[in-house]
XYZ file of N, CA, C and O in Angstrom:
300
model
N 0.801 -1.134 -0.119
C 0.238 -0.040 0.051
C 0.882 1.201 -0.052
O 1.861 1.222 0.556
N 0.398 2.308 -0.497
C 1.079 3.503 -0.727
C 1.330 4.293 0.463
O 1.596 5.642 0.419
N 0.350 4.324 1.419
C 0.056 5.231 2.598
C -1.078 6.164 2.234
O -1.296 7.157 3.009
N -1.590 5.982 1.024
C -2.749 6.995 0.658
C -3.968 6.408 1.507
O -4.327 5.231 1.355
N -4.899 7.289 1.779
C -6.340 6.943 1.979
C -7.033 6.983 0.994
O -6.806 7.399 -0.289
N -8.374 6.281 1.008
C -9.382 6.166 -0.162
C -9.760 7.621 -0.259
O -9.948 7.945 -1.617
N -9.912 8.499 0.611
C -10.519 9.869 0.434
C -9.237 10.445 -0.546
O -9.650 11.389 -1.395
N -8.016 10.675 -0.261
C -7.020 11.059 -0.912
C -6.976 10.850 -2.321
O -6.816 11.544 -3.299
N -7.141 9.406 -2.319
C -6.971 8.805 -3.760
C -8.275 9.190 -4.775
O -8.165 9.577 -5.866
N -9.305 9.486 -4.111
C -10.459 9.818 -4.614
C -10.539 11.220 -5.164
O -11.028 11.870 -6.190
N -9.962 12.106 -4.324
C -9.612 13.587 -4.629
C -8.816 13.836 -5.822
O -9.000 14.525 -6.666
N -7.589 12.993 -5.860
C -6.719 13.013 -6.865
C -7.599 12.605 -8.278
O -7.478 13.160 -9.154
N -8.167 11.513 -8.183
C -9.013 11.107 -9.340
C -10.139 12.158 -9.875
O -10.090 12.277 -10.996
N -10.469 12.657 -8.850
C -11.561 13.838 -9.169
C -10.735 15.076 -9.863
O -11.327 15.637 -11.008
N -9.571 15.295 -9.475
C -8.961 16.446 -9.958
C -8.413 15.938 -11.492
O -8.486 16.778 -12.485
N -8.156 14.655 -11.845
C -7.770 14.335 -13.078
C -9.090 14.382 -14.035
O -8.982 14.617 -15.164
N -10.300 13.878 -13.489
C -11.397 14.013 -14.349
C -11.828 15.211 -14.443
O -12.136 15.607 -15.832
N -11.486 16.458 -13.870
C -11.818 17.743 -13.995
C -10.887 18.343 -15.064
O -11.069 18.996 -16.024
N -9.551 17.915 -15.012
C -8.731 18.221 -16.094
C -9.024 17.721 -17.339
O -8.948 18.473 -18.399
N -9.305 16.463 -17.330
C -9.950 15.934 -18.832
C -11.044 16.633 -19.300
O -10.946 17.133 -20.526
N -11.993 17.011 -18.427
C -13.284 17.847 -19.034
C -12.754 19.239 -19.373
O -13.147 19.679 -20.638
N -11.883 19.958 -18.867
C -11.113 21.176 -19.223
C -10.465 20.971 -20.665
O -10.568 21.867 -21.482
N -9.465 19.945 -20.824
C -8.873 19.685 -22.017
C -10.079 19.598 -23.236
O -9.790 20.203 -24.295
N -10.977 18.595 -22.849
C -11.916 18.396 -23.770
C -12.787 19.511 -24.228
O -13.224 19.675 -25.640
N -12.867 20.558 -23.318
C -13.677 21.644 -23.625
C -12.877 22.687 -24.579
O -13.497 23.428 -25.302
N -11.692 22.624 -24.483
C -10.797 23.401 -25.235
C -9.454 23.316 -25.166
O -8.691 23.529 -24.189
N -8.706 22.432 -26.309
C -7.266 22.439 -26.124
C -6.432 23.598 -26.099
O -5.534 23.642 -25.407
N -6.772 24.475 -26.848
C -6.201 25.653 -27.044
C -6.989 26.850 -26.745
O -8.158 26.944 -26.902
N -6.321 27.932 -26.096
C -7.135 29.111 -25.697
C -5.959 30.254 -25.959
O -4.836 30.218 -25.895
N -6.447 31.470 -25.920
C -5.713 32.819 -26.037
C -6.264 33.848 -25.036
O -7.327 34.042 -24.678
N -4.929 34.215 -24.446
C -5.265 35.454 -23.338
C -4.419 36.472 -23.863
O -3.057 36.546 -24.216
N -4.977 37.763 -24.257
C -4.300 38.657 -24.919
C -3.563 38.273 -25.996
O -4.373 37.859 -27.194
N -2.432 38.404 -26.123
C -1.737 37.957 -27.290
C -1.055 36.736 -27.208
O -0.208 36.338 -28.196
N -1.110 36.109 -26.241
C -0.492 34.899 -25.903
C -1.369 33.753 -26.152
O -2.763 33.541 -25.747
N -0.918 32.731 -26.997
C -1.844 31.467 -27.209
C -1.169 30.332 -26.421
O -0.086 30.022 -26.369
N -2.090 29.717 -25.688
C -1.628 28.760 -24.511
C -2.402 27.523 -25.014
O -3.414 27.407 -25.598
N -1.733 26.373 -24.591
C -2.209 25.077 -24.785
C -2.268 24.144 -23.632
O -1.433 24.592 -22.721
N -3.275 23.444 -23.221
C -3.352 22.840 -22.300
C -2.581 21.596 -22.050
O -2.169 21.315 -23.261
N -2.603 20.939 -21.071
C -1.847 19.777 -20.827
C -2.298 18.784 -21.843
O -3.272 18.668 -22.443
N -1.454 17.638 -22.093
C -1.621 16.591 -22.893
C -2.933 15.581 -22.492
O -3.065 15.202 -21.326
N -3.870 15.473 -23.435
C -5.020 14.779 -23.006
C -4.584 13.292 -22.779
O -5.104 12.653 -21.830
N -3.781 12.795 -23.490
C -3.189 11.401 -23.333
C -2.526 11.206 -22.048
O -2.966 10.230 -21.212
N -1.824 12.186 -21.548
C -1.112 12.051 -20.145
C -2.126 12.189 -19.034
O -2.165 11.373 -18.095
N -3.289 12.867 -19.400
C -4.369 13.029 -18.285
C -5.284 11.861 -18.351
O -5.527 11.325 -17.057
N -5.408 11.313 -19.412
C -6.212 9.963 -19.358
C -5.486 8.905 -18.758
O -6.358 7.939 -18.139
N -4.112 8.869 -18.831
C -3.403 7.836 -18.093
C -3.601 8.071 -16.688
O -3.652 7.118 -15.869
N -3.496 9.319 -16.248
C -3.701 9.591 -14.661
C -4.998 9.191 -14.336
O -5.252 8.747 -13.173
N -6.239 9.395 -15.157
C -7.323 9.108 -14.728
C -7.388 7.658 -14.585
O -7.939 7.173 -13.442
N -6.851 6.657 -15.264
C -7.101 5.410 -15.251
C -6.098 4.792 -14.153
O -6.703 4.039 -13.431
N -4.932 5.551 -13.955
C -4.169 5.144 -12.804
C -4.799 5.428 -11.297
O -4.915 4.598 -10.593
N -5.569 6.507 -11.398
C -6.194 6.925 -10.112
C -7.470 6.052 -9.836
O -7.836 5.798 -8.686
N -8.173 5.771 -10.913
C -9.348 4.951 -10.899
C -8.906 3.628 -10.206
O -9.618 3.211 -9.338
N -7.899 3.200 -10.849
C -7.315 1.647 -10.476
C -6.900 1.823 -8.874
O -7.121 0.797 -7.953
N -6.094 2.773 -8.514
C -5.675 2.966 -7.201
C -6.849 3.182 -6.150
O -6.858 2.542 -5.233
N -7.740 3.888 -6.689
C -9.202 3.788 -5.623
C -9.560 2.340 -5.635
O -10.091 2.009 -4.506
N -9.685 1.775 -6.463
C -10.150 0.364 -6.447
C -9.475 -0.535 -5.464
O -9.858 -1.324 -4.675
N -8.093 -0.291 -5.812
C -7.071 -1.160 -4.991
C -7.128 -0.869 -3.558
O -7.242 -1.740 -2.714
N -7.262 0.414 -3.269
C -7.273 0.989 -1.712
C -8.647 0.269 -1.272
O -8.792 -0.152 -0.064
N -9.768 0.399 -1.862
C -11.099 -0.027 -1.398
C -11.040 -1.486 -1.185
O -11.827 -2.008 -0.160
N -10.271 -2.301 -1.925
C -10.211 -3.657 -1.686
C -9.329 -4.136 -0.565
O -8.995 -5.093 -0.391
N -8.688 -2.880 -0.003
C -7.691 -3.274 1.043
C -6.318 -3.635 0.629
O -5.574 -4.255 1.182
N -5.799 -2.982 -0.679
C -4.607 -3.356 -1.112
C -4.495 -4.476 -1.960
O -3.313 -4.696 -2.567
N -5.472 -5.183 -2.257
C -5.330 -6.419 -3.210
C -5.557 -5.920 -4.397
O -6.633 -5.414 -4.726
N -4.866 -6.191 -5.346
C -4.839 -6.298 -6.748
C -5.842 -7.337 -7.271
O -5.694 -8.399 -6.891
N -6.288 -7.043 -8.528
C -7.156 -8.176 -9.204
C -6.155 -8.876 -10.022
O -5.172 -8.570 -10.746
N -6.127 -10.338 -9.719
C -5.255 -11.461 -10.591
C -6.345 -12.258 -11.323
O -7.202 -12.798 -10.825
N -5.947 -12.448 -12.619
C -6.686 -13.184 -13.452
C -5.910 -14.360 -13.705
O -4.619 -14.390 -13.951
N -6.374 -15.466 -13.980
C -5.903 -16.812 -14.466
C -6.546 -17.365 -15.674
O -7.751 -17.171 -15.502
N -5.910 -18.090 -16.235
C -6.590 -18.785 -17.453
C -6.486 -20.212 -17.148
O -5.309 -20.835 -16.758
N -7.585 -21.042 -17.074
C -7.538 -22.341 -16.666
C -8.005 -23.114 -17.932
O -9.029 -22.814 -18.648
N -7.349 -24.116 -18.293
C -7.643 -25.024 -19.515
C -8.114 -26.302 -19.186
O -7.456 -27.174 -18.335
N -9.484 -26.682 -19.094
C -9.811 -27.858 -18.786
C -9.321 -29.000 -19.477
O -9.328 -28.806 -20.911
N -8.834 -30.140 -19.176
C -8.342 -31.440 -19.933
C -8.899 -32.417 -19.509
O -9.242 -32.869 -18.336
N -9.491 -33.392 -20.302
C -9.961 -34.621 -20.163
C -8.801 -35.705 -20.221
O -8.303 -35.977 -21.282
N -8.476 -36.019 -18.974
C -7.389 -37.235 -19.043
C -7.998 -38.515 -18.875
O -8.507 -39.129 -18.509
């Protein structure tokens, strides 16, 4: 576990969702004579996915999902 509480992880997740919405609303904008560009949407979406998974992991008590493939055999 990283020492984060679920509330802290959810707050970070919320910040990334807000940032994603702002970037989707307008990637570029202009203030006076300066043209500015928001952060990379790809990086923000990676952060959204990371914090979503972190919230799930903390809610489960630090346990990650483990998948296995089982092949039945007739012996």
